[in-house]
Amino acid sequence: MPGSEFELDQKLPVGILGATGIVGQRMAALLEGHPWFELKVVGASNASVGKRYGNVKWRIDNPSFVPDAASRLEVVSCDLENFQNCAWVFSALDSSVAQEIEPRFQQAVIPIFTNSSAFRMDPTVPLIVPTANGLDFVKLLRTDPKGLLVANSNCTTSGIAVVLAAFVKAGLELDAVTIHSLQAVSGAGVSPGLSVMDIHDNVVPYISEEEPKIEEEIRKILGFDDLKVSASCNRVMVTDGHTVNLAVKFKSTLNKSLLVTKSKKALTDYSVGIKQLPTMPKTAIFLFDETTNDRPQPKLDRMREGGMCTSVGRLRECPVMDIKLTLLLHNTILGAAGSALLNAELAFSEGMIKA
Amino acid sequence: MPGSEFELDQKLPVGILGATGIVGQRMAALLEGHPWFELKVVGASNASVGKRYGNVKWRIDNPSFVPDAASRLEVVSCDLENFQNCAWVFSALDSSVAQEIEPRFQQAVIPIFTNSSAFRMDPTVPLIVPTANGLDFVKLLRTDPKGLLVANSNCTTSGIAVVLAAFVKAGLELDAVTIHSLQAVSGAGVSPGLSVMDIHDNVVPYISEEEPKIEEEIRKILGFDDLKVSASCNRVMVTDGHTVNLAVKFKSTLNKSLLVTKSKKALTDYSVGIKQLPTMPKTAIFLFDETTNDRPQPKLDRMREGGMCTSVGRLRECPVMDIKLTLLLHNTILGAAGSALLNAELAFSEGMIKA
Amino acid sequence: MPGSEFELDQKLPVGILGATGIVGQRMAALLEGHPWFELKVVGASNASVGKRYGNVKWRIDNPSFVPDAASRLEVVSCDLENFQNCAWVFSALDSSVAQEIEPRFQQAVIPIFTNSSAFRMDPTVPLIVPTANGLDFVKLLRTDPKGLLVANSNCTTSGIAVVLAAFVKAGLELDAVTIHSLQAVSGAGVSPGLSVMDIHDNVVPYISEEEPKIEEEIRKILGFDDLKVSASCNRVMVTDGHTVNLAVKFKSTLNKSLLVTKSKKALTDYSVGIKQLPTMPKTAIFLFDETTNDRPQPKLDRMREGGMCTSVGRLRECPVMDIKLTLLLHNTILGAAGSALLNAELAFSEGMIKA
Amino acid sequence: MPGSEFELDQKLPVGILGATGIVGQRMAALLEGHPWFELKVVGASNASVGKRYGNVKWRIDNPSFVPDAASRLEVVSCDLENFQNCAWVFSALDSSVAQEIEPRFQQAVIPIFTNSSAFRMDPTVPLIVPTANGLDFVKLLRTDPKGLLVANSNCTTSGIAVVLAAFVKAGLELDAVTIHSLQAVSGAGVSPGLSVMDIHDNVVPYISEEEPKIEEEIRKILGFDDLKVSASCNRVMVTDGHTVNLAVKFKSTLNKSLLVTKSKKALTDYSVGIKQLPTMPKTAIFLFDETTNDRPQPKLDRMREGGMCTSVGRLRECPVMDIKLTLLLHNTILGAAGSALLNAELAFSEGMIKA
């Protein structure tokens, strides 16, 4: 593995809870050929138990094929006993199910890297977007590594957190943030997910529970309890890739022109500050320069750096806030499966989870 | 005609400049069966001159048929002489062409109701969204009716202006406004318009010249030179109907909860204050109540009141501004052809343009 | 009512079984303002019972609003007792449910006009596409009007049956027919219907049970037991309107050029042969002439004559069969709700169902 | 390179004529990292000359990034002198332009592998879909390798030719073939290509000049002048991947059930019969077995084997012809750029074009 000091005799066996949904399938796709981890157990609800994973309806189109090794696994229930031989599990469970199942794994001291929202706001659970606050996670691991249930954020939250973390790291203090999202349909899942009759030739200007999640998760990730955040979420007819119009007011007396310059520099200079890992993008943020005014676009930019990079464009003065920009993130990679995987790599590289 | 005092012996002959584009076709569709006006001349560029209007490629799908009477007209050039018998003309010309052609009609004292942006910001040209500042137009007509070149606004501007006018009318003073639009593809026209390869499965977070147009037009329509307006425009895969996430900060010391209540009342109580006219919607604003949280949607709401009504939903407190809401307008009806037509009805009903 | 000899003192009360699905909603929309019938009872499954019909999620977009009168009805269960005051009922039930419920109405001698496939192939049940074999229905009503359970056909079948009926009526004997359909998503319903993840940017070259239905229904409607019919069905990303590539081999020794001429004449000359009725299109078939080579198209042609007309274009020689053409029908109007309604009008106008 | 005996000291310099369109961009994408060839010259029309290739608007989304090396090239005109150092050129020119430019390269003895239709039916030009009649090309190269202008087929033709070639190779003689295509929008190009207003929520049942091209190209490729072929082409809202419903009548007295069995075996057993080459798929045809009834689908199957494999499903008896099936091909890879590239590899591996 380039950039890593690890050489493993044998890959670590891992499992997925909720392996048949879109995020679970993404996890399986990302684990294909992973240098450290090997997918050994795929758990799902009773409807799928007993099927070969390769015969489950595949829902993502890039890649559009079930990973070869995973395709031969038999789907099992999400009962604890099926995962006893896993070094840890990834969870792509729905929140209501996760609420019940995830604590059982915690009690059995099987670490969980979860995409579910069930425990994100629990003060004992680290909420980590690794390319935003991955360093906080490292510090936590080194001081207080007990009871590993690590949550990554809501999909939309992820890219926003990365950009805001870059501002904070560059010394730009945040006063208020407005978020207007145009979210892809893969975020709505597939069982049944969105009916085509409801979204084709349409925009749905509401996503259940999404706005408060984003607002509170951003505050928790950045560690600013009093940050003013306003999120307005819209569903649009895009398969993958959430577009966000972000505006920021800084605690600063600098003029807007200077704040634009400093913001751009903050994004360009940004580095997460943690070691290189298999799923870590080379640059966590890609900034389009002034010669390009119509990017990022989901169709063209979502797969940048394997879907782990947050793309930013149109950073300019805002007549109402200080600056505004458009950012794009892959909602099921950076925004879900990829961050869960990178969190696991981080924990493993810190020695906190073992072979 | 219900609600009107007019009885005409004969309908007034009118023409359309730029009749083959999407807005020109909308104008023709709206003039079908109009109680006062009759479409007699359809002008277009040389590529279409000589064709029967019914053989021009029809671009709108609701209605999806060329109006019967109009279909028999022969397309002529936009030369002045072809429109000499028109009481006035509607212009759906591209801005660059309008720049040249529209002044010729003014010089010939043929009134023009134009959707083009060429002269919108000219201080001598009234910029009228009739369901927002129609009353200003009436006052102007009564005091200074000379040289009629009347512009309606940019499509996106229209619905926003209506909602803000309602707030102003209710005594809510505006301090700052943020606009995030999700705009339909019909707004990009068809010659060639957007290539499907560029917008399918995609969002384009930029529309050329759109943001400054919206910002300055809103100030002109409302008459507030110093209103802070920030617009961010996105193109999405919707045929017709622009969705706008709008947030407003008022000049007010009231708490946000009270401002929400007052804002809702302002929208519910709003009336334009002008007489009933054929193309005037019964209510200029439709407000979804609290029991509905996922509307307005373009697919379901764009044709409300024939496309002349601005639909509003999700009016709620904004953690950063005071209130936020989602509005929807039909971009080629309220936002273009319908407002041009209603402006003409208004001018005619005031006696300022004659048979 | 133009073209009808009826004058009713009072409209006939009718009900809909399965009123909340797409076809049920279409029925309600078509009954809005109907000159003879008045929708009085809307039945649905337990999930909707007790709701006001106006609060059920509306699924069609043209019109995009719940009919005003219907919106005030309360949804009831599909139990017989709720429909005792109806002159008859329309059924838009799923086949499995229809299998149980429809016989109860028959036993209670409440006529049913059903879009369900449950009893279509039952030899005692007339299978009627009124603009194809409506005259057969009239003859049947006059001779053997007992036990009215009248089925209209599968959506795709309808337009094909109309075109083939025109050929038969013109004396062109059919030897073999091939059908290749590109079907709209509204045909898949909405509970849950097609997930957007499965059809966006995709074609699904299979529709469960559709091909044998079409093949056998065409034989039954035309009355030719030995007609060779091959159907291949595909789902495409269109809201409404099924496009069909149809090829026909005639029992004829005429050359193909002549068969093209005769086929065109057959379509142009076609009349159903029954009296004018409210939902009857003025022409059952619209044929594009040689000057148009890219029609019919669902977006532009589906609403022709209120969705009750079958549009045909590109009629030409086929190098393998004799002739080939493209036809288009509105799958939830001609192909479902509209034909059920027209069947009821036909039965009523023949006096076989009473006020 | 696995499976190849070649080891080159240095890669061969090649150029692309028409490098900015969709097919030209696909060629550039496929040449990225090619083991033998290196893209050195990108030619286009005057509108693009002088730009860096990386700044040309990128039109394909998988991959969605301009290949790194190619991105640094400067776009030049398609004049012969710019390509003098190329071992040969690939042409993605529009037919009308190709008509003029391609002969100049032939006269200058620079081999051309062209996707344009300009000379496909010229009897002196080999028309090669390498996974169908690649072996014919090899034979030709060994006997009569002069004046290399090699055309690959129309996109839709390609996958059909592969499947029919498999039948022929298995001894199943063809009598008649019917083709019904559902073609992706990338086939319409981008300058301007299809307007989104014309294809969104729509099917266009006609593609200019496509049907006769397919019919005559299939006869030429298979070498059967009298094969009856009927093609009916439809455009659908899919980015990439043409779906084809294919039916075949064989010259055979076997019953249909047996013909189905033999056809399946023909597809499963098929091998092209030429040596392994970099762009050659491991299997030219992938056949879904009976357990899968709704495949192939463009979204899930177009990228099989890098887009060079033809996927087939639903092979079954046809009540009118003998058998029918659904096939899928990637229209800009197997159907265009990929076949041109594989043709070049074939010619090179046979020593007919030199370093």
mmCIF file with all atom_site columns, C-alpha atoms in Angstrom, chain C residues 31 47 52 240 291 300 350:
data_model
loop_
_atom_site.group_PDB
_atom_site.id
_atom_site.type_symbol
_atom_site.label_atom_id
_atom_site.label_alt_id
_atom_site.label_comp_id
_atom_site.label_asym_id
_atom_site.label_entity_id
_atom_site.label_seq_id
_atom_site.pdbx_PDB_ins_code
_atom_site.Cartn_x
_atom_site.Cartn_y
_atom_site.Cartn_z
_atom_site.occupancy
_atom_site.B_iso_or_equiv
_atom_site.pdbx_formal_charge
_atom_site.auth_seq_id
_atom_site.auth_comp_id
_atom_site.auth_asym_id
_atom_site.auth_atom_id
_atom_site.pdbx_PDB_model_num
ATOM 1 C CA . LEU C 1 31  ? -65.164 12.225 -13.486 1.00 0.00 ? 31  LEU C CA 1
ATOM 2 C CA . ALA C 1 47  ? -53.992 2.634  5.001   1.00 0.00 ? 47  ALA C CA 1
ATOM 3 C CA . ARG C 1 52  ? -60.164 13.034 3.163   1.00 0.00 ? 52  ARG C CA 1
ATOM 4 C CA . ASP C 1 240 ? -47.071 8.968  -19.012 1.00 0.00 ? 240 ASP C CA 1
ATOM 5 C CA . THR C 1 291 ? -44.076 15.365 -43.685 1.00 0.00 ? 291 THR C CA 1
ATOM 6 C CA . LEU C 1 300 ? -46.204 15.990 -27.152 1.00 0.00 ? 300 LEU C CA 1
ATOM 7 C CA . GLU C 1 350 ? -77.654 1.670  -24.265 1.00 0.00 ? 350 GLU C CA 1
#
